Amino acid sequence: MMLLEPSFVTAAMVDEPSGSLPTGSALARKLDHHVRLNGDERATLDRCLGRSVRRLAARTALVEEGSTPSEMQVLLSGWACRYSQQPDGRRRIVAFYIPGDICDFDVFLMTAIDQSIASIGPALVAGLDRGAINELALTQPRTSQGLWWESLVSAAIQRAWTINVGHRSAKQRIAHLLCELHTRLAMVGMVDGGSCDFPLTQADIADACGLTSIHTNRALQEIRTLGLIALQDQRLDILHETALADLGRFNPAYLQIRSAQPPGPKSMIPIAV
């Protein structure tokens, strides 16, 4: 993984022709964990998502702190993060977004955005304005209910991150983050045999876990040495899922997974935390 500190830039987003954009299947899959959408509901959701679509380059600001956007941003492809830039130049990441995630549920309630949102790699983003949200609320109550549930899950993730950074060791923090992201990707069908895309740098992980890049590098090497993960060419392979969850004290209940299976047998791999 890269060790360079990434920088985010402000760049104009490019309009994407509606005929070439992917469907909102990732968001629909997420909502299916809360409500079951039928074909008409999925088609309406795709149509609303297709009204305003932008393509972003890597490390591009989507929403800047202090701005007043008029749309909720839905990630159709790629990864993004929410972050705060400190006066001394340090960055703190408070959320990662993957396909199907809504980046800013509070956009219609705040007079100004209190943190910035930027792409990690190239990304495709759809905007839902008040008109689209009102249409879904009036004509697609189950979709609206699913979005409401998703906002509660988003808040639960924030609480889990607070506990993770405040009460766990470096290895535990990183293990918990890897488990969460892997589980969220599985929820939208983006995990294949335990393997998933993973475009984050060590600096990204460090800024999300409240660690230095050097400390993050050391902790990742220790997790690798335990044989729990493999990280190469922007791919994450979780080799021992139960053992990694044990290390990070990860319980996916806060993600509200409808089809979640009961935890498997405890790993026999000895783990030092």
Short mmCIF file of C-alpha atoms in Angstrom, two decimals:
data_model
loop_
_atom_site.label_atom_id
_atom_site.label_comp_id
_atom_site.label_asym_id
_atom_site.label_seq_id
_atom_site.Cartn_x
_atom_site.Cartn_y
_atom_site.Cartn_z
CA MET A 1 0.00 0.00 0.00
CA MET A 2 1.10 3.56 -0.66
CA LEU A 3 2.71 5.48 2.16
CA LEU A 4 2.37 8.92 0.57
CA GLU A 5 0.02 11.35 2.27
CA PRO A 6 -2.83 11.95 -0.22
CA SER A 7 -3.98 15.44 -1.05
CA PHE A 8 -7.46 16.44 -2.05
CA VAL A 9 -8.08 18.97 -4.76
CA THR A 10 -11.08 20.96 -5.87
CA ALA A 11 -11.97 20.14 -9.43
CA ALA A 12 -14.98 20.59 -11.65
CA MET A 13 -17.07 17.45 -11.86
CA VAL A 14 -18.01 16.20 -15.32
CA ASP A 15 -21.66 15.60 -16.20
CA GLU A 16 -22.29 11.96 -17.06
CA PRO A 17 -24.82 11.15 -19.82
CA SER A 18 -27.77 9.43 -18.17
CA GLY A 19 -27.75 6.61 -20.71
CA SER A 20 -24.25 5.52 -19.71
CA LEU A 21 -24.61 5.42 -15.93
CA PRO A 22 -24.97 2.22 -13.91
CA THR A 23 -28.23 1.48 -12.16
CA GLY A 24 -28.66 2.22 -8.47
CA SER A 25 -28.38 -1.48 -7.69
CA ALA A 26 -25.85 -0.90 -4.91
CA LEU A 27 -28.22 1.45 -3.07
CA ALA A 28 -31.15 -0.87 -3.77
CA ARG A 29 -29.21 -3.82 -2.33
CA LYS A 30 -28.54 -1.80 0.81
CA LEU A 31 -32.19 -0.86 1.16
CA ASP A 32 -33.14 -4.52 0.72
CA HIS A 33 -31.60 -5.16 4.13
CA HIS A 34 -34.32 -2.94 5.60
CA VAL A 35 -37.23 -3.23 3.13
CA ARG A 36 -37.77 -5.40 0.06
CA LEU A 37 -38.06 -3.25 -3.07
CA ASN A 38 -40.04 -4.48 -6.07
CA GLY A 39 -39.19 -3.85 -9.72
CA ASP A 40 -41.20 -0.63 -9.99
CA GLU A 41 -39.61 0.77 -6.83
CA ARG A 42 -36.13 -0.03 -8.10
CA ALA A 43 -36.90 1.59 -11.48
CA THR A 44 -38.16 4.76 -9.79
CA LEU A 45 -35.07 4.90 -7.60
CA ASP A 46 -32.80 4.51 -10.65
CA ARG A 47 -34.69 7.25 -12.48
CA CYS A 48 -34.29 9.66 -9.55
CA LEU A 49 -30.60 8.83 -9.28
CA GLY A 50 -30.12 9.39 -13.01
CA ARG A 51 -31.26 13.01 -12.99
CA SER A 52 -27.98 14.46 -11.73
CA VAL A 53 -24.82 12.40 -12.14
CA ARG A 54 -21.20 13.54 -11.96
CA ARG A 55 -17.91 11.73 -12.63
CA LEU A 56 -15.03 12.61 -10.29
CA ALA A 57 -11.32 12.11 -10.69
CA ALA A 58 -9.34 10.57 -7.84
CA ARG A 59 -8.79 12.75 -4.75
CA THR A 60 -11.37 15.32 -5.84
CA ALA A 61 -13.49 17.35 -3.45
CA LEU A 62 -17.18 16.57 -3.83
CA VAL A 63 -18.46 18.79 -1.02
CA GLU A 64 -16.31 21.37 0.74
CA GLU A 65 -16.60 22.47 4.33
CA GLY A 66 -18.68 25.65 4.61
CA SER A 67 -20.57 25.07 1.36
CA THR A 68 -24.35 24.80 1.04
CA PRO A 69 -25.08 21.95 -1.42
CA SER A 70 -28.65 21.47 -2.60
CA GLU A 71 -28.48 17.70 -3.17
CA MET A 72 -27.84 14.53 -1.19
CA GLN A 73 -24.89 12.73 -2.76
CA VAL A 74 -25.18 9.00 -3.53
CA LEU A 75 -22.05 7.09 -4.49
CA LEU A 76 -22.75 4.93 -7.56
CA SER A 77 -19.19 3.67 -8.00
CA GLY A 78 -15.82 4.25 -6.36
CA TRP A 79 -14.97 5.24 -2.79
CA ALA A 80 -15.11 8.55 -0.93
CA CYS A 81 -14.43 9.88 2.55
CA ARG A 82 -15.67 12.58 4.90
CA TYR A 83 -12.88 14.48 6.61
CA SER A 84 -11.89 17.54 8.58
CA GLN A 85 -8.69 19.43 7.85
CA GLN A 86 -7.07 20.78 11.01
CA PRO A 87 -5.36 24.21 11.19
CA ASP A 88 -1.94 22.52 11.47
CA GLY A 89 -2.56 20.61 8.24
CA ARG A 90 -3.45 17.27 9.79
CA ARG A 91 -6.49 15.47 8.41
CA ARG A 92 -9.02 13.39 10.31
CA ILE A 93 -11.26 11.02 8.34
CA VAL A 94 -14.59 10.40 10.05
CA ALA A 95 -16.32 8.22 7.44
CA PHE A 96 -15.62 6.10 4.37
CA TYR A 97 -18.25 5.75 1.66
CA ILE A 98 -18.59 2.84 -0.76
CA PRO A 99 -21.02 2.28 -3.68
CA GLY A 100 -24.61 2.60 -2.51
CA ASP A 101 -23.78 4.94 0.37
CA ILE A 102 -25.48 8.29 0.87
CA CYS A 103 -22.76 10.72 1.87
CA ASP A 104 -24.74 13.50 3.52
CA PHE A 105 -28.16 12.76 5.01
CA ASP A 106 -28.15 16.11 6.83
CA VAL A 107 -27.66 18.30 3.76
CA PHE A 108 -31.21 19.72 3.83
CA LEU A 109 -31.06 20.55 7.54
CA MET A 110 -27.76 22.38 7.87
CA THR A 111 -27.08 25.98 6.83
CA ALA A 112 -23.53 24.95 5.89
CA ILE A 113 -21.63 21.67 5.68
CA ASP A 114 -19.26 21.24 8.64
CA GLN A 115 -16.85 18.79 6.97
CA SER A 116 -15.55 18.06 3.48
CA ILE A 117 -16.26 15.00 1.32
CA ALA A 118 -13.86 13.83 -1.39
CA SER A 119 -13.35 10.86 -3.69
CA ILE A 120 -10.64 8.33 -2.87
CA GLY A 121 -10.26 7.08 -6.44
CA PRO A 122 -12.30 7.81 -9.57
CA ALA A 123 -15.99 7.87 -8.64
CA LEU A 124 -19.47 8.30 -10.04
CA VAL A 125 -21.89 10.29 -7.87
CA ALA A 126 -25.61 10.94 -8.19
CA GLY A 127 -27.41 13.86 -6.59
CA LEU A 128 -30.87 13.62 -5.04
CA ASP A 129 -32.48 17.04 -4.70
CA ARG A 130 -35.53 17.94 -2.62
CA GLY A 131 -37.81 17.17 -5.55
CA ALA A 132 -36.48 13.63 -5.90
CA ILE A 133 -36.67 13.01 -2.14
CA ASN A 134 -40.26 14.32 -2.04
CA GLU A 135 -41.21 12.14 -5.02
CA LEU A 136 -39.86 9.04 -3.32
CA ALA A 137 -41.61 9.96 -0.07
CA LEU A 138 -44.97 10.49 -1.78
CA THR A 139 -44.97 7.72 -4.38
CA GLN A 140 -42.56 5.10 -2.97
CA PRO A 141 -43.13 4.85 0.80
CA ARG A 142 -41.10 1.65 1.15
CA THR A 143 -38.11 3.26 -0.57
CA SER A 144 -38.49 6.28 1.70
CA GLN A 145 -38.65 3.98 4.73
CA GLY A 146 -35.49 2.22 3.54
CA LEU A 147 -33.68 5.55 3.26
CA TRP A 148 -34.79 6.42 6.78
CA TRP A 149 -33.42 3.09 8.06
CA GLU A 150 -30.18 3.75 6.18
CA SER A 151 -29.79 7.11 7.93
CA LEU A 152 -30.05 5.30 11.28
CA VAL A 153 -27.36 2.82 10.20
CA SER A 154 -25.14 5.72 9.18
CA ALA A 155 -25.48 7.18 12.68
CA ALA A 156 -24.75 3.75 14.20
CA ILE A 157 -21.55 3.51 12.14
CA GLN A 158 -20.43 6.85 13.53
CA ARG A 159 -21.00 5.62 17.09
CA ALA A 160 -19.03 2.45 16.33
CA TRP A 161 -16.14 4.53 14.97
CA THR A 162 -16.11 6.64 18.15
CA ILE A 163 -15.80 3.51 20.30
CA ASN A 164 -13.22 2.01 17.96
CA VAL A 165 -10.85 4.99 18.14
CA GLY A 166 -11.41 5.63 21.84
CA HIS A 167 -11.21 2.16 23.35
CA ARG A 168 -9.06 -0.14 21.20
CA SER A 169 -5.40 -0.69 20.44
CA ALA A 170 -3.94 0.12 17.03
CA LYS A 171 -4.28 -3.46 15.77
CA GLN A 172 -7.84 -3.68 17.07
CA ARG A 173 -8.83 -0.38 15.44
CA ILE A 174 -7.52 -1.44 12.06
CA ALA A 175 -8.99 -4.95 12.33
CA HIS A 176 -12.40 -3.47 13.19
CA LEU A 177 -12.24 -1.03 10.27
CA LEU A 178 -11.27 -3.80 7.82
CA CYS A 179 -14.09 -6.03 9.07
CA GLU A 180 -16.63 -3.23 8.78
CA LEU A 181 -15.65 -2.19 5.27
CA HIS A 182 -15.51 -5.81 4.11
CA THR A 183 -18.98 -6.45 5.55
CA ARG A 184 -20.45 -3.29 4.01
CA LEU A 185 -19.00 -4.24 0.62
CA ALA A 186 -20.48 -7.74 0.95
CA MET A 187 -23.89 -6.17 1.61
CA VAL A 188 -23.83 -4.60 -1.87
CA GLY A 189 -22.38 -7.65 -3.64
CA MET A 190 -18.81 -6.39 -3.97
CA VAL A 191 -16.93 -9.21 -2.22
CA ASP A 192 -15.75 -12.23 -4.19
CA GLY A 193 -14.48 -15.19 -2.19
CA GLY A 194 -13.32 -13.00 0.68
CA SER A 195 -11.58 -10.56 -1.65
CA CYS A 196 -12.63 -6.96 -2.40
CA ASP A 197 -11.32 -3.74 -3.89
CA PHE A 198 -9.43 -1.67 -1.33
CA PRO A 199 -8.13 1.67 -2.67
CA LEU A 200 -7.21 3.11 0.73
CA THR A 201 -3.63 4.12 1.46
CA GLN A 202 -1.97 3.63 4.83
CA ALA A 203 -2.39 7.37 5.34
CA ASP A 204 -6.16 6.99 4.81
CA ILE A 205 -6.32 4.19 7.37
CA ALA A 206 -4.17 6.18 9.80
CA ASP A 207 -6.38 9.26 9.52
CA ALA A 208 -9.50 7.16 10.09
CA CYS A 209 -8.08 5.31 13.09
CA GLY A 210 -6.37 8.22 14.84
CA LEU A 211 -2.88 6.83 14.25
CA THR A 212 0.35 7.90 12.60
CA SER A 213 1.27 6.33 9.26
CA ILE A 214 4.29 4.65 10.90
CA HIS A 215 2.12 3.15 13.66
CA THR A 216 -0.41 2.04 11.05
CA ASN A 217 2.29 0.37 8.96
CA ARG A 218 3.56 -1.53 12.00
CA ALA A 219 0.07 -2.68 13.04
CA LEU A 220 -0.80 -3.81 9.51
CA GLN A 221 2.39 -5.83 9.31
CA GLU A 222 1.50 -7.52 12.59
CA ILE A 223 -1.99 -8.39 11.29
CA ARG A 224 -0.42 -9.78 8.13
CA THR A 225 2.07 -11.81 10.16
CA LEU A 226 -0.83 -13.41 12.03
CA GLY A 227 -2.06 -14.62 8.64
CA LEU A 228 -5.39 -12.80 8.89
CA ILE A 229 -5.25 -10.60 5.77
CA ALA A 230 -3.44 -10.03 2.51
CA LEU A 231 -3.17 -6.55 0.98
CA GLN A 232 -1.80 -6.19 -2.52
CA ASP A 233 -2.55 -4.17 -5.65
CA GLN A 234 -5.47 -2.35 -3.99
CA ARG A 235 -7.14 -5.65 -3.07
CA LEU A 236 -7.99 -6.85 0.43
CA ASP A 237 -8.23 -10.57 1.13
CA ILE A 238 -9.53 -11.58 4.55
CA LEU A 239 -7.99 -14.98 5.12
CA HIS A 240 -9.47 -15.72 8.57
CA GLU A 241 -12.68 -13.74 8.99
CA THR A 242 -13.59 -14.98 12.47
CA ALA A 243 -10.09 -14.41 13.81
CA LEU A 244 -9.95 -10.88 12.39
CA ALA A 245 -13.36 -10.12 13.93
CA ASP A 246 -12.12 -11.51 17.26
CA LEU A 247 -9.07 -9.25 17.10
CA GLY A 248 -11.12 -6.14 16.29
CA ARG A 249 -13.99 -7.06 18.62
CA PHE A 250 -16.22 -6.61 15.59
CA ASN A 251 -19.93 -7.33 15.92
CA PRO A 252 -21.85 -6.47 12.73
CA ALA A 253 -25.18 -5.98 14.55
CA TYR A 254 -24.96 -2.19 14.20
CA LEU A 255 -25.04 -2.56 10.40
CA GLN A 256 -28.57 -4.03 10.61
CA ILE A 257 -27.92 -6.87 8.15
CA ARG A 258 -31.18 -8.70 7.52
CA SER A 259 -29.46 -11.86 6.29
CA ALA A 260 -26.67 -11.88 8.88
CA GLN A 261 -25.61 -15.34 9.95
CA PRO A 262 -24.74 -16.22 13.55
CA PRO A 263 -21.00 -16.01 14.27
CA GLY A 264 -19.04 -19.13 13.48
CA PRO A 265 -16.83 -21.10 15.86
CA LYS A 266 -14.11 -19.21 17.66
CA SER A 267 -10.78 -19.15 15.87
CA MET A 268 -7.97 -21.29 17.24
CA ILE A 269 -5.38 -18.76 16.02
CA PRO A 270 -3.66 -17.14 19.03
CA ILE A 271 -3.95 -13.36 18.82
CA ALA A 272 -2.13 -10.75 20.87
CA VAL A 273 -3.86 -7.37 21.07
#
